[in-house]
């Protein structure tokens, strides 16, 4: 059976996406840093969908071990490995990041540096293979910087740009690169942050992402209407935008 | 990472009172302990899918642990039907994944949208209580995270005192993290149902006594408006799981499709997108509904009925509780002992009919033996459940019914209750002191509480 590797699968969109792939008869490798949780989810998905699910340790914040850990995952996936999905991300605490450079650094490193490095490893793997897909979760926050979370937004914006380049690089080798830009999704990134409009469930987000992967799309907003919202937000002149409280 | 609490206005299922609570939704098992140890809230209570009608899973201005994302299956033994799963797993999910494999819930409430944690904490009963007892009869063990953060595995044979305090303990002994359950075999999603139209209460009870034992499931819908000679006229609905071999040919195809599928869909089909006006369900419309319902049914045997329709008729509409409008409603469910039960039922139904309040849905069933759960509800005898729209004078009226119930040696179900008073509660639950002393040992710092617990002074 085809296998997919998901990094950051133990919660939120990653968990829902793992469930979505399993329900379509994919075997899975779930990677992340909280092994205990991944093992629980692996057992659950195996029981629900009768697919084979393994849990493997990968810490996106540990640049020393990242490449080796991912290579282990690719090895475990073997020939049936069809794709890599990067769901891990770190919203962090923007307020704290203003005073504490370590938090600022974490936000930048997980969402950009670590993410890009992980994707480089995946790119080399699939390029050599000459097929497969790479899907990464960026964010609508990367479409325009706002005062409320510009470090996160900048890192995601960087990731979006990185993915453009990667898509270009892997086009001829035959590897698909999918950029996903979720709006608000009801995960811990959103829960407890007050009433937000248009919040989608992780299951809904996962269905949309799965479809984008199987339809070999390039860039998708999740749900789709965020494309229009962001179009308008990007169209606001900077001289006005800088005055807004967003 | 520190758990975050979000302030939300929550209802019980009856939408009777909106309360502001600080809600934490753990995404991981370890986050429950972190939340309890965070010191962020003055007290905590767990909440499942909020299907208790009153204030059992509310904690006004306090913490609510909402582990609905801890809903993973842990293990399943295909030979014995033993399923281990996390507390937030819903009964709907269990059906969805295990009915196609030939297994069903050992005990089913009237909705499948309840969690395993909620089912244990209320020690729920189903239409098979007269035979099989409550949910806890099928709980082989559970993992309890106590208020002080200790993880205990409890079973009828180990930590049994804590087990029987937790079963029916309305969440006050800690957070149930996972449980091992025994499912029952069912090789088709159908039930063969016999309908019997009973002319009055006497007729209904006589039939139940005479032949309930022939059925896995037995329940009666009562016309709560009928008075005098037809007091208690009802439709008995009793059934047994349909063996696959006895299904008519037209269903074979469906049956084999089911067997090849991993899951069946159990989503609600309809949504009420707004409250109905509070007066929409008034005595007039409800009386008309009841009369029509009675008229439309006949005595007829061996009807093949889909399990959804038989067990969960209300689940077809996602949020049917909005039918009662802004004011909401209460469900009033009592158990009456065998000896005085008939007389008690007659008295309560008569009082209800005379009040003119009526009940949109009134359900009667026989209870088998009561179990060891210290605060478990069932008593050998009868149970009557009434849905009553909120309105002026409701509390005094129900207090009157509470007194009648007490006089007949009965009790009110905490999972439904919103109105009971502490002195009546204490008189109804004779093992309350045992419960309190075990609860105090588990929670010396008084970290666990709920709006229900404070209203009824369940814990000190
Ligand atoms: C339409 C309908 C029909 C019903 N029919 C029946 C019936 O036939 N028989 C019956 O017995 N009941 C019935 N009920 C009531 C329902 O089964 C119970 O109220 C059940 O407890 C609801 O579970 P929940 O997951 O929604 O929990 P909630 O309502 O959220 O909570 C109920 C209680 O469980 C506790 N709790 C929840 N999760 C945990 C946990 N993980 N650890 C510790 N404590 C926890 C809460 O603190 C609270 O005290 C019915 C309810 C509805 C709406
Ligand atoms: N939710 C939204 O509204 C939203 C909107 C736009 C974009 N996104 C993006 O969508 C993705 C998924 O978000 P989500 O909402 O599902 O978030 P989430 O619930 O917080 O999940 C994030 C996942 O990333 C993992 N992770 C974090 N740091 C890691 C590390 N150093 N190494 C390995 N794994 C790590 C987490 O695992 P741990 O359990 O180990 O922490 C978790 O599994 C993220 O990239 C996010 O930025 C989300």
PDB file of C-alpha atoms in Angstrom, chain B residues 23-301:
ATOM      1  CA  UNK B  23     -12.408  25.583  29.352  1.00  0.00           C
ATOM      2  CA  UNK B  24      -9.254  23.641  28.616  1.00  0.00           C
ATOM      3  CA  UNK B  25      -9.264  21.249  25.675  1.00  0.00           C
ATOM      4  CA  UNK B  26      -6.259  18.928  25.970  1.00  0.00           C
ATOM      5  CA  UNK B  27      -4.816  17.678  22.687  1.00  0.00           C
ATOM      6  CA  UNK B  28      -2.588  15.186  24.458  1.00  0.00           C
ATOM      7  CA  UNK B  29      -2.961  12.840  27.370  1.00  0.00           C
ATOM      8  CA  UNK B  30      -0.252  14.562  29.371  1.00  0.00           C
ATOM      9  CA  UNK B  31      -2.019  17.921  29.149  1.00  0.00           C
ATOM     10  CA  UNK B  32      -4.781  16.841  31.527  1.00  0.00           C
ATOM     11  CA  UNK B  33      -2.350  16.488  34.419  1.00  0.00           C
ATOM     12  CA  UNK B  34      -0.690  19.775  33.447  1.00  0.00           C
ATOM     13  CA  UNK B  35      -4.042  21.540  33.520  1.00  0.00           C
ATOM     14  CA  UNK B  36      -4.929  20.173  36.960  1.00  0.00           C
ATOM     15  CA  UNK B  37      -1.523  21.150  38.310  1.00  0.00           C
ATOM     16  CA  UNK B  38      -1.510  24.564  36.636  1.00  0.00           C
ATOM     17  CA  UNK B  39      -3.114  26.371  39.549  1.00  0.00           C
ATOM     18  CA  UNK B  40      -4.924  28.484  36.984  1.00  0.00           C
ATOM     19  CA  UNK B  41      -8.461  27.690  38.187  1.00  0.00           C
ATOM     20  CA  UNK B  42     -10.084  27.398  41.578  1.00  0.00           C
ATOM     21  CA  UNK B  43     -11.661  24.049  40.724  1.00  0.00           C
ATOM     22  CA  UNK B  44     -12.065  21.587  37.865  1.00  0.00           C
ATOM     23  CA  UNK B  45     -14.624  19.220  36.373  1.00  0.00           C
ATOM     24  CA  UNK B  46     -14.494  17.096  33.238  1.00  0.00           C
ATOM     25  CA  UNK B  47     -16.983  17.545  30.423  1.00  0.00           C
ATOM     26  CA  UNK B  48     -17.722  15.160  27.589  1.00  0.00           C
ATOM     27  CA  UNK B  49     -20.210  15.929  24.836  1.00  0.00           C
ATOM     28  CA  UNK B  50     -22.415  17.929  27.201  1.00  0.00           C
ATOM     29  CA  UNK B  51     -25.378  15.572  26.868  1.00  0.00           C
ATOM     30  CA  UNK B  52     -26.206  15.684  30.542  1.00  0.00           C
ATOM     31  CA  UNK B  53     -29.246  17.930  30.728  1.00  0.00           C
ATOM     32  CA  UNK B  54     -28.505  20.033  33.781  1.00  0.00           C
ATOM     33  CA  UNK B  55     -25.317  21.326  35.343  1.00  0.00           C
ATOM     34  CA  UNK B  56     -23.267  18.132  35.838  1.00  0.00           C
ATOM     35  CA  UNK B  57     -20.573  19.163  33.403  1.00  0.00           C
ATOM     36  CA  UNK B  58     -20.677  22.878  34.166  1.00  0.00           C
ATOM     37  CA  UNK B  59     -18.444  24.670  36.621  1.00  0.00           C
ATOM     38  CA  UNK B  60     -19.476  28.284  36.854  1.00  0.00           C
ATOM     39  CA  UNK B  61     -16.407  30.544  36.964  1.00  0.00           C
ATOM     40  CA  UNK B  62     -14.255  27.462  37.420  1.00  0.00           C
ATOM     41  CA  UNK B  63     -12.252  25.136  35.217  1.00  0.00           C
ATOM     42  CA  UNK B  64     -13.742  22.661  32.769  1.00  0.00           C
ATOM     43  CA  UNK B  65     -11.501  19.957  31.331  1.00  0.00           C
ATOM     44  CA  UNK B  66     -12.886  19.026  27.957  1.00  0.00           C
ATOM     45  CA  UNK B  67     -11.023  15.948  26.700  1.00  0.00           C
ATOM     46  CA  UNK B  68     -13.020  15.409  23.508  1.00  0.00           C
ATOM     47  CA  UNK B  69      -9.803  15.179  21.501  1.00  0.00           C
ATOM     48  CA  UNK B  70      -8.588  12.333  23.681  1.00  0.00           C
ATOM     49  CA  UNK B  71     -10.707   9.933  21.685  1.00  0.00           C
ATOM     50  CA  UNK B  72      -8.302   7.327  20.477  1.00  0.00           C
ATOM     51  CA  UNK B  73      -8.870   3.600  20.389  1.00  0.00           C
ATOM     52  CA  UNK B  74      -6.050   1.892  22.255  1.00  0.00           C
ATOM     53  CA  UNK B  75      -6.649  -1.794  21.646  1.00  0.00           C
ATOM     54  CA  UNK B  76      -9.305  -4.241  20.571  1.00  0.00           C
ATOM     55  CA  UNK B  77      -9.506  -7.972  21.050  1.00  0.00           C
ATOM     56  CA  UNK B  78     -11.473  -9.447  18.186  1.00  0.00           C
ATOM     57  CA  UNK B  79     -12.182 -12.664  20.051  1.00  0.00           C
ATOM     58  CA  UNK B  80     -13.563 -11.216  23.287  1.00  0.00           C
ATOM     59  CA  UNK B  81     -14.808  -7.808  22.129  1.00  0.00           C
ATOM     60  CA  UNK B  82     -12.683  -6.006  24.700  1.00  0.00           C
ATOM     61  CA  UNK B  83     -12.095  -2.451  23.615  1.00  0.00           C
ATOM     62  CA  UNK B  84      -9.744  -0.068  25.359  1.00  0.00           C
ATOM     63  CA  UNK B  85     -10.200   3.560  24.430  1.00  0.00           C
ATOM     64  CA  UNK B  86      -9.684   7.066  25.721  1.00  0.00           C
ATOM     65  CA  UNK B  87     -12.352   8.896  27.692  1.00  0.00           C
ATOM     66  CA  UNK B  88     -13.336  11.302  24.919  1.00  0.00           C
ATOM     67  CA  UNK B  89     -14.269   8.526  22.508  1.00  0.00           C
ATOM     68  CA  UNK B  90     -17.939   8.842  21.656  1.00  0.00           C
ATOM     69  CA  UNK B  91     -20.324   5.932  21.580  1.00  0.00           C
ATOM     70  CA  UNK B  92     -21.064   6.978  17.988  1.00  0.00           C
ATOM     71  CA  UNK B  93     -17.448   6.277  17.044  1.00  0.00           C
ATOM     72  CA  UNK B  94     -17.528   2.887  18.692  1.00  0.00           C
ATOM     73  CA  UNK B  95     -20.601   1.967  16.661  1.00  0.00           C
ATOM     74  CA  UNK B  96     -19.142   3.487  13.523  1.00  0.00           C
ATOM     75  CA  UNK B  97     -16.032   1.333  13.606  1.00  0.00           C
ATOM     76  CA  UNK B  98     -17.129  -1.801  15.414  1.00  0.00           C
ATOM     77  CA  UNK B  99     -20.686  -2.500  14.315  1.00  0.00           C
ATOM     78  CA  UNK B 100     -19.423  -3.371  10.817  1.00  0.00           C
ATOM     79  CA  UNK B 101     -17.148  -5.902  12.541  1.00  0.00           C
ATOM     80  CA  UNK B 102     -20.059  -7.460  14.379  1.00  0.00           C
ATOM     81  CA  UNK B 103     -19.896  -5.672  17.739  1.00  0.00           C
ATOM     82  CA  UNK B 104     -22.278  -3.284  19.445  1.00  0.00           C
ATOM     83  CA  UNK B 105     -22.429  -1.261  22.639  1.00  0.00           C
ATOM     84  CA  UNK B 106     -23.328  -3.343  25.676  1.00  0.00           C
ATOM     85  CA  UNK B 107     -25.480  -0.453  26.952  1.00  0.00           C
ATOM     86  CA  UNK B 108     -26.858   2.380  24.817  1.00  0.00           C
ATOM     87  CA  UNK B 109     -28.450   5.570  26.052  1.00  0.00           C
ATOM     88  CA  UNK B 110     -31.044   7.374  23.924  1.00  0.00           C
ATOM     89  CA  UNK B 111     -28.289   9.218  22.055  1.00  0.00           C
ATOM     90  CA  UNK B 112     -25.001   7.979  20.699  1.00  0.00           C
ATOM     91  CA  UNK B 113     -23.368  11.374  21.136  1.00  0.00           C
ATOM     92  CA  UNK B 114     -22.002  10.777  24.601  1.00  0.00           C
ATOM     93  CA  UNK B 115     -18.422  10.023  25.562  1.00  0.00           C
ATOM     94  CA  UNK B 116     -17.108   6.958  27.315  1.00  0.00           C
ATOM     95  CA  UNK B 117     -16.036   9.198  30.215  1.00  0.00           C
ATOM     96  CA  UNK B 118     -19.536  10.655  30.504  1.00  0.00           C
ATOM     97  CA  UNK B 119     -21.113   7.208  30.242  1.00  0.00           C
ATOM     98  CA  UNK B 120     -19.030   5.944  33.155  1.00  0.00           C
ATOM     99  CA  UNK B 121     -19.341   9.076  35.278  1.00  0.00           C
ATOM    100  CA  UNK B 122     -23.151   8.912  35.048  1.00  0.00           C
ATOM    101  CA  UNK B 123     -23.172   5.092  35.024  1.00  0.00           C
ATOM    102  CA  UNK B 124     -25.719   5.242  32.245  1.00  0.00           C
ATOM    103  CA  UNK B 125     -28.445   2.707  31.567  1.00  0.00           C
ATOM    104  CA  UNK B 126     -30.160   1.652  28.376  1.00  0.00           C
ATOM    105  CA  UNK B 127     -33.250  -0.138  27.216  1.00  0.00           C
ATOM    106  CA  UNK B 128     -31.661  -3.377  28.389  1.00  0.00           C
ATOM    107  CA  UNK B 129     -31.238  -2.434  32.034  1.00  0.00           C
ATOM    108  CA  UNK B 130     -33.791  -5.025  33.135  1.00  0.00           C
ATOM    109  CA  UNK B 131     -31.402  -7.671  31.791  1.00  0.00           C
ATOM    110  CA  UNK B 132     -27.906  -6.296  31.729  1.00  0.00           C
ATOM    111  CA  UNK B 133     -27.701  -3.482  34.279  1.00  0.00           C
ATOM    112  CA  UNK B 134     -25.721  -0.291  33.754  1.00  0.00           C
ATOM    113  CA  UNK B 135     -22.734   0.660  31.629  1.00  0.00           C
ATOM    114  CA  UNK B 136     -20.324  -0.076  34.479  1.00  0.00           C
ATOM    115  CA  UNK B 137     -21.180  -3.775  34.285  1.00  0.00           C
ATOM    116  CA  UNK B 138     -19.179  -3.752  31.076  1.00  0.00           C
ATOM    117  CA  UNK B 139     -16.294  -1.587  32.258  1.00  0.00           C
ATOM    118  CA  UNK B 140     -13.448  -3.971  32.979  1.00  0.00           C
ATOM    119  CA  UNK B 141     -11.121  -1.259  34.235  1.00  0.00           C
ATOM    120  CA  UNK B 142     -10.460   2.434  33.953  1.00  0.00           C
ATOM    121  CA  UNK B 143      -7.584   4.843  34.365  1.00  0.00           C
ATOM    122  CA  UNK B 144      -8.367   7.674  36.740  1.00  0.00           C
ATOM    123  CA  UNK B 145      -6.283  10.808  37.070  1.00  0.00           C
ATOM    124  CA  UNK B 146      -7.101  11.848  40.612  1.00  0.00           C
ATOM    125  CA  UNK B 147      -7.415  15.485  41.697  1.00  0.00           C
ATOM    126  CA  UNK B 148      -3.898  15.377  43.175  1.00  0.00           C
ATOM    127  CA  UNK B 149      -2.541  14.091  39.874  1.00  0.00           C
ATOM    128  CA  UNK B 150      -2.079  10.438  40.714  1.00  0.00           C
ATOM    129  CA  UNK B 151      -2.801   7.960  37.925  1.00  0.00           C
ATOM    130  CA  UNK B 152      -4.777   4.969  39.239  1.00  0.00           C
ATOM    131  CA  UNK B 153      -5.972   1.907  37.417  1.00  0.00           C
ATOM    132  CA  UNK B 154      -9.289   0.966  38.973  1.00  0.00           C
ATOM    133  CA  UNK B 155     -11.442  -2.063  38.423  1.00  0.00           C
ATOM    134  CA  UNK B 156     -14.097  -3.969  40.305  1.00  0.00           C
ATOM    135  CA  UNK B 157     -11.230  -6.084  41.633  1.00  0.00           C
ATOM    136  CA  UNK B 158      -8.520  -3.484  42.270  1.00  0.00           C
ATOM    137  CA  UNK B 159      -8.959  -0.070  43.851  1.00  0.00           C
ATOM    138  CA  UNK B 160     -12.556  -1.207  43.867  1.00  0.00           C
ATOM    139  CA  UNK B 161     -13.730   1.432  46.345  1.00  0.00           C
ATOM    140  CA  UNK B 162     -12.479   4.142  44.025  1.00  0.00           C
ATOM    141  CA  UNK B 163     -13.914   2.340  41.028  1.00  0.00           C
ATOM    142  CA  UNK B 164     -17.420   2.293  42.523  1.00  0.00           C
ATOM    143  CA  UNK B 165     -17.142   5.916  43.583  1.00  0.00           C
ATOM    144  CA  UNK B 166     -16.047   6.931  40.096  1.00  0.00           C
ATOM    145  CA  UNK B 167     -18.790   4.963  38.405  1.00  0.00           C
ATOM    146  CA  UNK B 168     -21.786   7.267  38.737  1.00  0.00           C
ATOM    147  CA  UNK B 169     -19.564   9.778  40.588  1.00  0.00           C
ATOM    148  CA  UNK B 170     -20.391  12.602  38.134  1.00  0.00           C
ATOM    149  CA  UNK B 171     -16.746  13.427  37.527  1.00  0.00           C
ATOM    150  CA  UNK B 172     -16.007  14.346  41.135  1.00  0.00           C
ATOM    151  CA  UNK B 173     -13.300  11.741  41.781  1.00  0.00           C
ATOM    152  CA  UNK B 174     -11.025  13.002  39.006  1.00  0.00           C
ATOM    153  CA  UNK B 175     -10.685  12.692  35.261  1.00  0.00           C
ATOM    154  CA  UNK B 176     -11.227   9.268  33.726  1.00  0.00           C
ATOM    155  CA  UNK B 177      -8.518   9.060  31.065  1.00  0.00           C
ATOM    156  CA  UNK B 178      -9.322   5.732  29.465  1.00  0.00           C
ATOM    157  CA  UNK B 179     -11.350   2.597  29.993  1.00  0.00           C
ATOM    158  CA  UNK B 180     -11.493  -1.010  28.948  1.00  0.00           C
ATOM    159  CA  UNK B 181     -14.991  -2.023  27.887  1.00  0.00           C
ATOM    160  CA  UNK B 182     -16.577  -5.240  26.815  1.00  0.00           C
ATOM    161  CA  UNK B 183     -18.672  -4.878  23.671  1.00  0.00           C
ATOM    162  CA  UNK B 184     -21.465  -7.274  22.818  1.00  0.00           C
ATOM    163  CA  UNK B 185     -21.891  -9.241  19.626  1.00  0.00           C
ATOM    164  CA  UNK B 186     -24.415  -8.054  17.050  1.00  0.00           C
ATOM    165  CA  UNK B 187     -24.106  -9.366  13.561  1.00  0.00           C
ATOM    166  CA  UNK B 188     -26.537  -6.983  11.909  1.00  0.00           C
ATOM    167  CA  UNK B 189     -27.497  -3.326  12.321  1.00  0.00           C
ATOM    168  CA  UNK B 190     -31.158  -4.267  12.816  1.00  0.00           C
ATOM    169  CA  UNK B 191     -33.515  -5.009  15.654  1.00  0.00           C
ATOM    170  CA  UNK B 192     -36.724  -7.019  15.503  1.00  0.00           C
ATOM    171  CA  UNK B 193     -39.247  -4.926  17.381  1.00  0.00           C
ATOM    172  CA  UNK B 194     -42.671  -5.792  18.778  1.00  0.00           C
ATOM    173  CA  UNK B 195     -44.975  -2.830  19.294  1.00  0.00           C
ATOM    174  CA  UNK B 196     -47.786  -3.034  21.764  1.00  0.00           C
ATOM    175  CA  UNK B 197     -50.355  -0.337  22.305  1.00  0.00           C
ATOM    176  CA  UNK B 198     -51.268  -0.275  25.979  1.00  0.00           C
ATOM    177  CA  UNK B 199     -54.578   1.287  26.955  1.00  0.00           C
ATOM    178  CA  UNK B 200     -53.396   2.553  30.301  1.00  0.00           C
ATOM    179  CA  UNK B 201     -50.644   2.292  32.898  1.00  0.00           C
ATOM    180  CA  UNK B 202     -51.930  -0.982  34.344  1.00  0.00           C
ATOM    181  CA  UNK B 203     -51.949  -2.586  30.909  1.00  0.00           C
ATOM    182  CA  UNK B 204     -48.439  -1.341  30.146  1.00  0.00           C
ATOM    183  CA  UNK B 205     -46.914  -2.498  33.420  1.00  0.00           C
ATOM    184  CA  UNK B 206     -48.641  -5.863  33.303  1.00  0.00           C
ATOM    185  CA  UNK B 207     -47.212  -6.524  29.868  1.00  0.00           C
ATOM    186  CA  UNK B 208     -43.751  -5.445  30.890  1.00  0.00           C
ATOM    187  CA  UNK B 209     -43.786  -7.703  33.950  1.00  0.00           C
ATOM    188  CA  UNK B 210     -45.109 -10.599  31.947  1.00  0.00           C
ATOM    189  CA  UNK B 211     -42.787 -10.538  28.982  1.00  0.00           C
ATOM    190  CA  UNK B 212     -39.863  -8.084  29.280  1.00  0.00           C
ATOM    191  CA  UNK B 213     -37.573 -11.022  29.938  1.00  0.00           C
ATOM    192  CA  UNK B 214     -38.074 -12.214  26.385  1.00  0.00           C
ATOM    193  CA  UNK B 215     -36.512  -9.033  25.056  1.00  0.00           C
ATOM    194  CA  UNK B 216     -32.996  -7.581  25.064  1.00  0.00           C
ATOM    195  CA  UNK B 217     -34.535  -4.142  24.908  1.00  0.00           C
ATOM    196  CA  UNK B 218     -37.716  -2.782  26.336  1.00  0.00           C
ATOM    197  CA  UNK B 219     -39.047   0.726  26.620  1.00  0.00           C
ATOM    198  CA  UNK B 220     -42.418   2.442  26.567  1.00  0.00           C
ATOM    199  CA  UNK B 221     -43.384   5.846  25.309  1.00  0.00           C
ATOM    200  CA  UNK B 222     -46.131   7.326  27.465  1.00  0.00           C
ATOM    201  CA  UNK B 223     -48.709   9.929  26.566  1.00  0.00           C
ATOM    202  CA  UNK B 224     -48.128  12.264  29.474  1.00  0.00           C
ATOM    203  CA  UNK B 225     -51.364  14.147  28.793  1.00  0.00           C
ATOM    204  CA  UNK B 226     -53.687  11.212  29.157  1.00  0.00           C
ATOM    205  CA  UNK B 227     -55.589  11.272  32.429  1.00  0.00           C
ATOM    206  CA  UNK B 228     -58.321   9.357  34.204  1.00  0.00           C
ATOM    207  CA  UNK B 229     -59.051   5.926  32.781  1.00  0.00           C
ATOM    208  CA  UNK B 230     -56.445   6.246  30.064  1.00  0.00           C
ATOM    209  CA  UNK B 231     -53.751   7.567  32.414  1.00  0.00           C
ATOM    210  CA  UNK B 232     -50.452   6.110  31.291  1.00  0.00           C
ATOM    211  CA  UNK B 233     -51.611   4.925  27.866  1.00  0.00           C
ATOM    212  CA  UNK B 234     -48.460   4.025  26.026  1.00  0.00           C
ATOM    213  CA  UNK B 235     -46.661   2.293  23.211  1.00  0.00           C
ATOM    214  CA  UNK B 236     -44.378  -0.532  24.300  1.00  0.00           C
ATOM    215  CA  UNK B 237     -41.400  -1.002  22.018  1.00  0.00           C
ATOM    216  CA  UNK B 238     -39.493  -4.140  22.721  1.00  0.00           C
ATOM    217  CA  UNK B 239     -36.925  -5.879  20.617  1.00  0.00           C
ATOM    218  CA  UNK B 240     -34.010  -8.215  20.048  1.00  0.00           C
ATOM    219  CA  UNK B 241     -30.985  -7.868  17.786  1.00  0.00           C
ATOM    220  CA  UNK B 242     -31.775  -9.327  14.395  1.00  0.00           C
ATOM    221  CA  UNK B 243     -29.419 -12.174  13.475  1.00  0.00           C
ATOM    222  CA  UNK B 244     -27.952 -11.594  10.012  1.00  0.00           C
ATOM    223  CA  UNK B 245     -29.299 -14.943   8.863  1.00  0.00           C
ATOM    224  CA  UNK B 246     -32.852 -13.807   9.486  1.00  0.00           C
ATOM    225  CA  UNK B 247     -32.646 -10.631   7.444  1.00  0.00           C
ATOM    226  CA  UNK B 248     -34.834 -10.502   4.347  1.00  0.00           C
ATOM    227  CA  UNK B 249     -33.057 -10.828   1.031  1.00  0.00           C
ATOM    228  CA  UNK B 250     -33.415  -7.173   0.110  1.00  0.00           C
ATOM    229  CA  UNK B 251     -31.101  -6.320   3.031  1.00  0.00           C
ATOM    230  CA  UNK B 252     -28.413  -8.886   2.290  1.00  0.00           C
ATOM    231  CA  UNK B 253     -26.736  -6.613  -0.142  1.00  0.00           C
ATOM    232  CA  UNK B 254     -26.605  -3.821   2.378  1.00  0.00           C
ATOM    233  CA  UNK B 255     -25.390  -6.212   5.016  1.00  0.00           C
ATOM    234  CA  UNK B 256     -22.500  -7.419   2.884  1.00  0.00           C
ATOM    235  CA  UNK B 257     -21.639  -3.855   1.982  1.00  0.00           C
ATOM    236  CA  UNK B 258     -21.488  -3.106   5.670  1.00  0.00           C
ATOM    237  CA  UNK B 259     -19.260  -6.087   6.338  1.00  0.00           C
ATOM    238  CA  UNK B 260     -16.794  -4.952   3.676  1.00  0.00           C
ATOM    239  CA  UNK B 261     -16.758  -1.417   4.854  1.00  0.00           C
ATOM    240  CA  UNK B 262     -14.660  -0.356   7.774  1.00  0.00           C
ATOM    241  CA  UNK B 263     -17.050   2.216   9.052  1.00  0.00           C
ATOM    242  CA  UNK B 264     -20.629   3.287   8.795  1.00  0.00           C
ATOM    243  CA  UNK B 265     -21.632   6.887   8.891  1.00  0.00           C
ATOM    244  CA  UNK B 266     -23.321   8.038  12.072  1.00  0.00           C
ATOM    245  CA  UNK B 267     -23.606  11.740  11.402  1.00  0.00           C
ATOM    246  CA  UNK B 268     -26.789  13.629  12.194  1.00  0.00           C
ATOM    247  CA  UNK B 269     -28.815  14.389   9.103  1.00  0.00           C
ATOM    248  CA  UNK B 270     -30.489  17.627  10.082  1.00  0.00           C
ATOM    249  CA  UNK B 271     -29.586  20.774  11.922  1.00  0.00           C
ATOM    250  CA  UNK B 272     -31.794  23.301  13.660  1.00  0.00           C
ATOM    251  CA  UNK B 273     -30.082  26.516  12.726  1.00  0.00           C
ATOM    252  CA  UNK B 274     -31.992  28.688  15.144  1.00  0.00           C
ATOM    253  CA  UNK B 275     -33.980  28.337  18.325  1.00  0.00           C
ATOM    254  CA  UNK B 276     -37.667  27.817  17.837  1.00  0.00           C
ATOM    255  CA  UNK B 277     -39.667  30.492  19.644  1.00  0.00           C
ATOM    256  CA  UNK B 278     -39.962  29.520  23.311  1.00  0.00           C
ATOM    257  CA  UNK B 279     -43.680  29.055  23.039  1.00  0.00           C
ATOM    258  CA  UNK B 280     -43.564  26.737  20.026  1.00  0.00           C
ATOM    259  CA  UNK B 281     -43.761  23.705  22.248  1.00  0.00           C
ATOM    260  CA  UNK B 282     -46.707  24.721  24.353  1.00  0.00           C
ATOM    261  CA  UNK B 283     -49.229  22.455  26.077  1.00  0.00           C
ATOM    262  CA  UNK B 284     -51.447  22.620  23.016  1.00  0.00           C
ATOM    263  CA  UNK B 285     -48.908  21.531  20.403  1.00  0.00           C
ATOM    264  CA  UNK B 286     -47.394  18.974  22.729  1.00  0.00           C
ATOM    265  CA  UNK B 287     -50.787  17.518  23.535  1.00  0.00           C
ATOM    266  CA  UNK B 288     -51.535  17.288  19.836  1.00  0.00           C
ATOM    267  CA  UNK B 289     -48.204  15.633  19.169  1.00  0.00           C
ATOM    268  CA  UNK B 290     -48.785  13.077  21.894  1.00  0.00           C
ATOM    269  CA  UNK B 291     -52.260  12.246  20.693  1.00  0.00           C
ATOM    270  CA  UNK B 292     -51.082  11.875  17.107  1.00  0.00           C
ATOM    271  CA  UNK B 293     -48.136   9.742  18.150  1.00  0.00           C
ATOM    272  CA  UNK B 294     -50.423   7.417  20.047  1.00  0.00           C
ATOM    273  CA  UNK B 295     -52.917   7.248  17.207  1.00  0.00           C
ATOM    274  CA  UNK B 296     -50.257   6.492  14.613  1.00  0.00           C
ATOM    275  CA  UNK B 297     -48.940   3.398  16.355  1.00  0.00           C
ATOM    276  CA  UNK B 298     -50.539  -0.021  16.342  1.00  0.00           C
ATOM    277  CA  UNK B 299     -49.885  -3.285  18.036  1.00  0.00           C
ATOM    278  CA  UNK B 300     -47.710  -5.149  15.586  1.00  0.00           C
ATOM    279  CA  UNK B 301     -45.054  -7.801  16.039  1.00  0.00           C
TER     280      UNK B 301
END
